[in-house]
Amino acid sequence: MIYVSYEEAVAAMERGLLRYLPQEKAHRFAEIFAGNSLDGVHSHGMNRYPRYLNDMQSGLCDAAVTEAERVSGFGALEVWDAHFGVGPLIAEQMAQRAIELAKAHGIACVALRNNSHWLRAGRYGLMMADAGMMGICFTNTCMNLVAYGAKTPSTGNNPITFAIPREKGSLVMDMAVSQYAFGKLEIMAQEGKKLDMVCGYDKEGNETNDPKAIIESGLMMPMAMWKGSALSIMLDLMASSLSLGRTSLQIGDPSLGEKGMSQVFICMNPAAVVDRGQMEAQMEASIAFLNALEPRDGKHGVHAPGESLQRTRERGLKNGIPVTEETWEKILAAGRETA
């Protein structure tokens, strides 16, 4: 593991992206990759960069498309089409559109179809929370999860995020419906680590906590058995139905690449209906109660999701962003190829 500065990471990734995107878009996309890693979400930050370049090279992601097209709308509900463009850039556009609509209507929902991988769900919830809004965002994926009761990949490991504005720093919960996101499995496999519980099957169908074996088999379990499976199915059907986009079944086999996801961006403006000061006071009382609980293991207590995000960012800005030597070399190599 090595450590690189945020600025160095952005500059290195921007060089590789210039092969596909104009400078302004390449810079912003590089900031998204580096920013996700800076926030501690390495699986959906710099670690994902080489794969995204491959997606643009292969045409799985159309790098010529960086903005979505509005298809229809009714009040604060809209449907847009990404036309298989650059996922995170388009997702930021949709989050911003949801914020604009929520400012006007109090609540908004933007459904998006045919988007490429949006990297980290929490980024778009945080955009809303940092604008003083509450956010709920979710996406479907390819069939990379074994539905409860099945033997083969049959639903998506569909991420969802909740975000809440807070004076001391926005709160965010960002989770897929497996115990570990697939990107996290990749990180742990690179580091030769085992999972702390059984989370999938090997090629022979045996339960395992070996991330490498789960990646090779493609057989990942849903969290909480039938509950995680049900949540996955409902997120998929809601996102695809509202946008009239692809289902996980239509996106298909993960070995063929992930193309054309359906996504939803819900934004709520609490200040339009309740006193923000009272909301903050009530929230802080709950967080203080959780923080004061005696840790069961003597070390780790209870914190609200995202409560430590600012400290993680500050540590990364001071000490550098951790990245494996293998990933960093791929990033540098992509820049050299562009030059």
Short mmCIF file of N, CA, C and O in Angstrom, two decimals, residues 239-309:
data_model
loop_
_atom_site.label_atom_id
_atom_site.label_comp_id
_atom_site.label_asym_id
_atom_site.label_seq_id
_atom_site.Cartn_x
_atom_site.Cartn_y
_atom_site.Cartn_z
N ALA A 239 -36.91 1.06 -9.52
CA ALA A 239 -36.08 1.92 -10.36
C ALA A 239 -36.39 1.71 -11.84
O ALA A 239 -36.52 2.67 -12.61
N SER A 240 -36.51 0.45 -12.25
CA SER A 240 -36.74 0.16 -13.67
C SER A 240 -38.15 0.52 -14.10
O SER A 240 -38.37 0.97 -15.23
N SER A 241 -39.14 0.34 -13.22
CA SER A 241 -40.51 0.66 -13.58
C SER A 241 -40.73 2.16 -13.68
O SER A 241 -41.39 2.66 -14.61
N LEU A 242 -40.19 2.92 -12.72
CA LEU A 242 -40.40 4.37 -12.72
C LEU A 242 -39.70 5.04 -13.89
O LEU A 242 -40.21 6.02 -14.46
N SER A 243 -38.54 4.53 -14.28
CA SER A 243 -37.79 5.12 -15.39
C SER A 243 -38.11 4.46 -16.73
O SER A 243 -37.72 4.97 -17.78
N LEU A 244 -38.85 3.33 -16.69
CA LEU A 244 -39.06 2.47 -17.85
C LEU A 244 -37.71 2.08 -18.45
O LEU A 244 -37.51 2.05 -19.66
N GLY A 245 -36.78 1.77 -17.54
CA GLY A 245 -35.44 1.37 -17.94
C GLY A 245 -35.24 -0.12 -17.78
O GLY A 245 -36.19 -0.88 -17.59
N ARG A 246 -34.00 -0.54 -17.84
CA ARG A 246 -33.67 -1.95 -17.78
C ARG A 246 -33.79 -2.50 -16.36
O ARG A 246 -33.44 -1.84 -15.39
N THR A 247 -34.26 -3.74 -16.26
CA THR A 247 -34.24 -4.47 -15.00
C THR A 247 -32.88 -5.15 -14.86
O THR A 247 -32.11 -5.23 -15.82
N SER A 248 -32.61 -5.68 -13.68
CA SER A 248 -31.37 -6.46 -13.51
C SER A 248 -31.34 -7.64 -14.48
O SER A 248 -30.28 -8.00 -15.01
N LEU A 249 -32.50 -8.24 -14.73
CA LEU A 249 -32.57 -9.34 -15.69
C LEU A 249 -32.13 -8.89 -17.08
O LEU A 249 -31.39 -9.59 -17.77
N GLN A 250 -32.55 -7.69 -17.49
CA GLN A 250 -32.20 -7.19 -18.81
C GLN A 250 -30.74 -6.73 -18.87
O GLN A 250 -30.10 -6.85 -19.91
N ILE A 251 -30.25 -6.19 -17.77
CA ILE A 251 -28.82 -5.81 -17.73
C ILE A 251 -27.97 -7.06 -17.85
O ILE A 251 -26.97 -7.08 -18.56
N GLY A 252 -28.39 -8.12 -17.13
CA GLY A 252 -27.88 -9.45 -17.39
C GLY A 252 -26.64 -9.91 -16.67
O GLY A 252 -26.34 -9.49 -15.55
N ASP A 253 -25.89 -10.74 -17.35
CA ASP A 253 -24.72 -11.44 -16.82
C ASP A 253 -23.59 -10.45 -16.55
O ASP A 253 -23.17 -9.72 -17.44
N PRO A 254 -23.07 -10.41 -15.31
CA PRO A 254 -21.99 -9.46 -14.99
C PRO A 254 -20.72 -9.68 -15.80
O PRO A 254 -19.95 -8.75 -16.01
N SER A 255 -20.50 -10.90 -16.30
CA SER A 255 -19.30 -11.15 -17.09
C SER A 255 -19.34 -10.43 -18.43
O SER A 255 -18.30 -10.25 -19.08
N LEU A 256 -20.52 -9.99 -18.85
CA LEU A 256 -20.66 -9.26 -20.11
C LEU A 256 -20.52 -7.76 -19.92
O LEU A 256 -20.59 -7.00 -20.88
N GLY A 257 -20.34 -7.34 -18.67
CA GLY A 257 -20.22 -5.91 -18.38
C GLY A 257 -21.55 -5.33 -17.95
O GLY A 257 -22.62 -5.82 -18.32
N GLU A 258 -21.46 -4.26 -17.18
CA GLU A 258 -22.66 -3.64 -16.60
C GLU A 258 -23.05 -2.43 -17.45
O GLU A 258 -22.35 -1.43 -17.48
N LYS A 259 -24.18 -2.52 -18.15
CA LYS A 259 -24.57 -1.45 -19.06
C LYS A 259 -26.06 -1.13 -18.92
O LYS A 259 -26.89 -2.03 -18.97
N GLY A 260 -26.37 0.14 -18.78
CA GLY A 260 -27.76 0.58 -18.81
C GLY A 260 -28.52 0.38 -17.52
O GLY A 260 -29.60 -0.23 -17.50
N MET A 261 -28.00 0.91 -16.41
CA MET A 261 -28.69 0.80 -15.14
C MET A 261 -29.86 1.78 -15.02
O MET A 261 -29.88 2.82 -15.69
N SER A 262 -30.81 1.44 -14.16
CA SER A 262 -31.94 2.32 -13.82
C SER A 262 -31.70 2.89 -12.43
O SER A 262 -31.34 2.15 -11.51
N GLN A 263 -31.92 4.19 -12.26
CA GLN A 263 -31.56 4.86 -11.01
C GLN A 263 -32.64 5.86 -10.60
O GLN A 263 -33.36 6.40 -11.45
N VAL A 264 -32.73 6.11 -9.30
CA VAL A 264 -33.73 7.02 -8.76
C VAL A 264 -33.07 7.99 -7.78
O VAL A 264 -32.25 7.57 -6.95
N PHE A 265 -33.44 9.26 -7.88
CA PHE A 265 -32.90 10.32 -7.03
C PHE A 265 -34.08 11.04 -6.37
O PHE A 265 -34.83 11.75 -7.04
N ILE A 266 -34.26 10.83 -5.07
CA ILE A 266 -35.35 11.45 -4.32
C ILE A 266 -34.76 12.51 -3.40
O ILE A 266 -33.81 12.23 -2.65
N CYS A 267 -35.31 13.70 -3.44
CA CYS A 267 -34.78 14.81 -2.64
C CYS A 267 -35.91 15.48 -1.88
O CYS A 267 -36.98 15.74 -2.44
N MET A 268 -35.70 15.75 -0.58
CA MET A 268 -36.70 16.39 0.27
C MET A 268 -36.13 17.62 0.95
O MET A 268 -34.98 17.59 1.40
N ASN A 269 -36.92 18.68 1.02
CA ASN A 269 -36.50 19.95 1.60
C ASN A 269 -37.14 20.13 2.96
O ASN A 269 -38.23 20.69 3.07
N PRO A 270 -36.52 19.65 4.04
CA PRO A 270 -37.16 19.72 5.36
C PRO A 270 -37.41 21.15 5.83
O PRO A 270 -38.40 21.41 6.54
N ALA A 271 -36.55 22.08 5.45
CA ALA A 271 -36.71 23.46 5.90
C ALA A 271 -37.98 24.10 5.36
O ALA A 271 -38.43 25.14 5.88
N ALA A 272 -38.58 23.48 4.35
CA ALA A 272 -39.82 24.02 3.79
C ALA A 272 -41.02 23.73 4.70
O ALA A 272 -42.06 24.40 4.59
N VAL A 273 -40.86 22.75 5.61
CA VAL A 273 -42.03 22.33 6.40
C VAL A 273 -41.79 22.26 7.90
O VAL A 273 -42.74 22.21 8.68
N VAL A 274 -40.52 22.22 8.34
CA VAL A 274 -40.23 22.16 9.78
C VAL A 274 -39.11 23.14 10.10
O VAL A 274 -38.36 23.57 9.22
N ASP A 275 -38.99 23.47 11.38
CA ASP A 275 -37.93 24.37 11.82
C ASP A 275 -36.59 23.63 11.82
O ASP A 275 -36.44 22.59 12.47
N ARG A 276 -35.61 24.16 11.08
CA ARG A 276 -34.32 23.48 10.95
C ARG A 276 -33.59 23.40 12.29
O ARG A 276 -32.94 22.40 12.60
N GLY A 277 -33.71 24.41 13.13
CA GLY A 277 -33.06 24.39 14.43
C GLY A 277 -33.59 23.30 15.33
O GLY A 277 -32.82 22.59 16.00
N GLN A 278 -34.90 23.12 15.34
CA GLN A 278 -35.50 22.06 16.14
C GLN A 278 -35.10 20.68 15.60
O GLN A 278 -34.86 19.75 16.36
N MET A 279 -35.05 20.58 14.29
CA MET A 279 -34.64 19.32 13.68
C MET A 279 -33.22 18.96 14.10
O MET A 279 -32.93 17.82 14.46
N GLU A 280 -32.33 19.95 14.06
CA GLU A 280 -30.93 19.73 14.46
C GLU A 280 -30.83 19.31 15.92
O GLU A 280 -30.10 18.37 16.26
N ALA A 281 -31.57 19.99 16.79
CA ALA A 281 -31.50 19.69 18.23
C ALA A 281 -31.97 18.27 18.51
O ALA A 281 -31.35 17.54 19.30
N GLN A 282 -33.04 17.87 17.87
CA GLN A 282 -33.57 16.52 18.07
C GLN A 282 -32.59 15.47 17.57
O GLN A 282 -32.35 14.45 18.23
N MET A 283 -32.00 15.74 16.41
CA MET A 283 -31.05 14.81 15.83
C MET A 283 -29.79 14.69 16.70
O MET A 283 -29.27 13.59 16.94
N GLU A 284 -29.30 15.82 17.19
CA GLU A 284 -28.08 15.81 18.01
C GLU A 284 -28.29 15.06 19.32
O GLU A 284 -27.38 14.40 19.82
N ALA A 285 -29.51 15.15 19.87
CA ALA A 285 -29.80 14.42 21.11
C ALA A 285 -29.71 12.91 20.87
O ALA A 285 -29.16 12.16 21.69
N SER A 286 -30.23 12.46 19.74
CA SER A 286 -30.17 11.03 19.41
C SER A 286 -28.74 10.58 19.18
O SER A 286 -28.32 9.51 19.63
N ILE A 287 -27.95 11.39 18.47
CA ILE A 287 -26.57 11.04 18.17
C ILE A 287 -25.74 11.01 19.46
O ILE A 287 -24.91 10.12 19.66
N ALA A 288 -25.98 11.98 20.34
CA ALA A 288 -25.26 12.02 21.61
C ALA A 288 -25.56 10.78 22.45
O ALA A 288 -24.67 10.21 23.10
N PHE A 289 -26.82 10.34 22.45
CA PHE A 289 -27.20 9.12 23.16
C PHE A 289 -26.44 7.91 22.62
O PHE A 289 -25.88 7.11 23.37
N LEU A 290 -26.39 7.78 21.30
CA LEU A 290 -25.69 6.66 20.67
C LEU A 290 -24.20 6.68 20.99
O LEU A 290 -23.60 5.66 21.31
N ASN A 291 -23.60 7.86 20.91
CA ASN A 291 -22.17 8.00 21.17
C ASN A 291 -21.82 7.65 22.62
O ASN A 291 -20.70 7.21 22.89
N ALA A 292 -22.76 7.85 23.54
CA ALA A 292 -22.49 7.64 24.96
C ALA A 292 -22.67 6.19 25.41
O ALA A 292 -22.33 5.85 26.54
N LEU A 293 -23.19 5.34 24.53
CA LEU A 293 -23.39 3.94 24.90
C LEU A 293 -22.05 3.26 25.15
O LEU A 293 -21.06 3.51 24.46
N GLU A 294 -22.03 2.37 26.13
CA GLU A 294 -20.80 1.64 26.45
C GLU A 294 -20.48 0.65 25.34
O GLU A 294 -21.33 -0.17 24.97
N PRO A 295 -19.28 0.69 24.79
CA PRO A 295 -18.91 -0.23 23.70
C PRO A 295 -18.92 -1.68 24.18
O PRO A 295 -18.41 -1.99 25.26
N ARG A 296 -19.51 -2.55 23.39
CA ARG A 296 -19.59 -3.96 23.78
C ARG A 296 -18.21 -4.59 23.81
O ARG A 296 -17.92 -5.43 24.67
N ASP A 297 -17.33 -4.20 22.84
CA ASP A 297 -16.01 -4.82 22.78
C ASP A 297 -14.95 -3.97 23.48
O ASP A 297 -13.76 -4.29 23.43
N GLY A 298 -15.36 -2.89 24.12
CA GLY A 298 -14.42 -2.03 24.83
C GLY A 298 -13.69 -1.06 23.94
O GLY A 298 -12.93 -0.22 24.42
N LYS A 299 -13.90 -1.13 22.62
CA LYS A 299 -13.17 -0.27 21.69
C LYS A 299 -14.09 0.50 20.75
O LYS A 299 -13.92 1.69 20.55
N HIS A 300 -15.04 -0.20 20.14
CA HIS A 300 -15.88 0.41 19.11
C HIS A 300 -17.27 0.70 19.66
O HIS A 300 -17.98 -0.21 20.07
N GLY A 301 -17.66 1.96 19.66
CA GLY A 301 -18.98 2.34 20.12
C GLY A 301 -19.96 2.47 18.96
O GLY A 301 -19.75 1.94 17.88
N VAL A 302 -21.03 3.21 19.19
CA VAL A 302 -22.08 3.40 18.18
C VAL A 302 -22.02 4.82 17.64
O VAL A 302 -21.97 5.79 18.42
N HIS A 303 -22.02 4.95 16.34
CA HIS A 303 -21.99 6.26 15.70
C HIS A 303 -23.03 6.32 14.61
O HIS A 303 -23.43 5.29 14.04
N ALA A 304 -23.50 7.51 14.30
CA ALA A 304 -24.43 7.68 13.20
C ALA A 304 -23.68 7.48 11.88
O ALA A 304 -22.50 7.82 11.79
N PRO A 305 -24.32 6.92 10.86
CA PRO A 305 -23.65 6.68 9.58
C PRO A 305 -23.09 7.97 8.98
O PRO A 305 -23.79 8.98 8.85
N GLY A 306 -21.81 7.94 8.65
CA GLY A 306 -21.17 9.10 8.05
C GLY A 306 -20.65 10.11 9.05
O GLY A 306 -20.08 11.14 8.68
N GLU A 307 -20.80 9.83 10.35
CA GLU A 307 -20.40 10.78 11.38
C GLU A 307 -18.90 11.06 11.36
O GLU A 307 -18.45 12.15 11.70
N SER A 308 -18.12 10.07 10.94
CA SER A 308 -16.66 10.22 10.93
C SER A 308 -16.12 10.64 9.57
O SER A 308 -14.91 10.67 9.36
N LEU A 309 -17.01 10.99 8.64
CA LEU A 309 -16.60 11.27 7.28
C LEU A 309 -15.61 12.43 7.20
O LEU A 309 -14.59 12.34 6.49
#
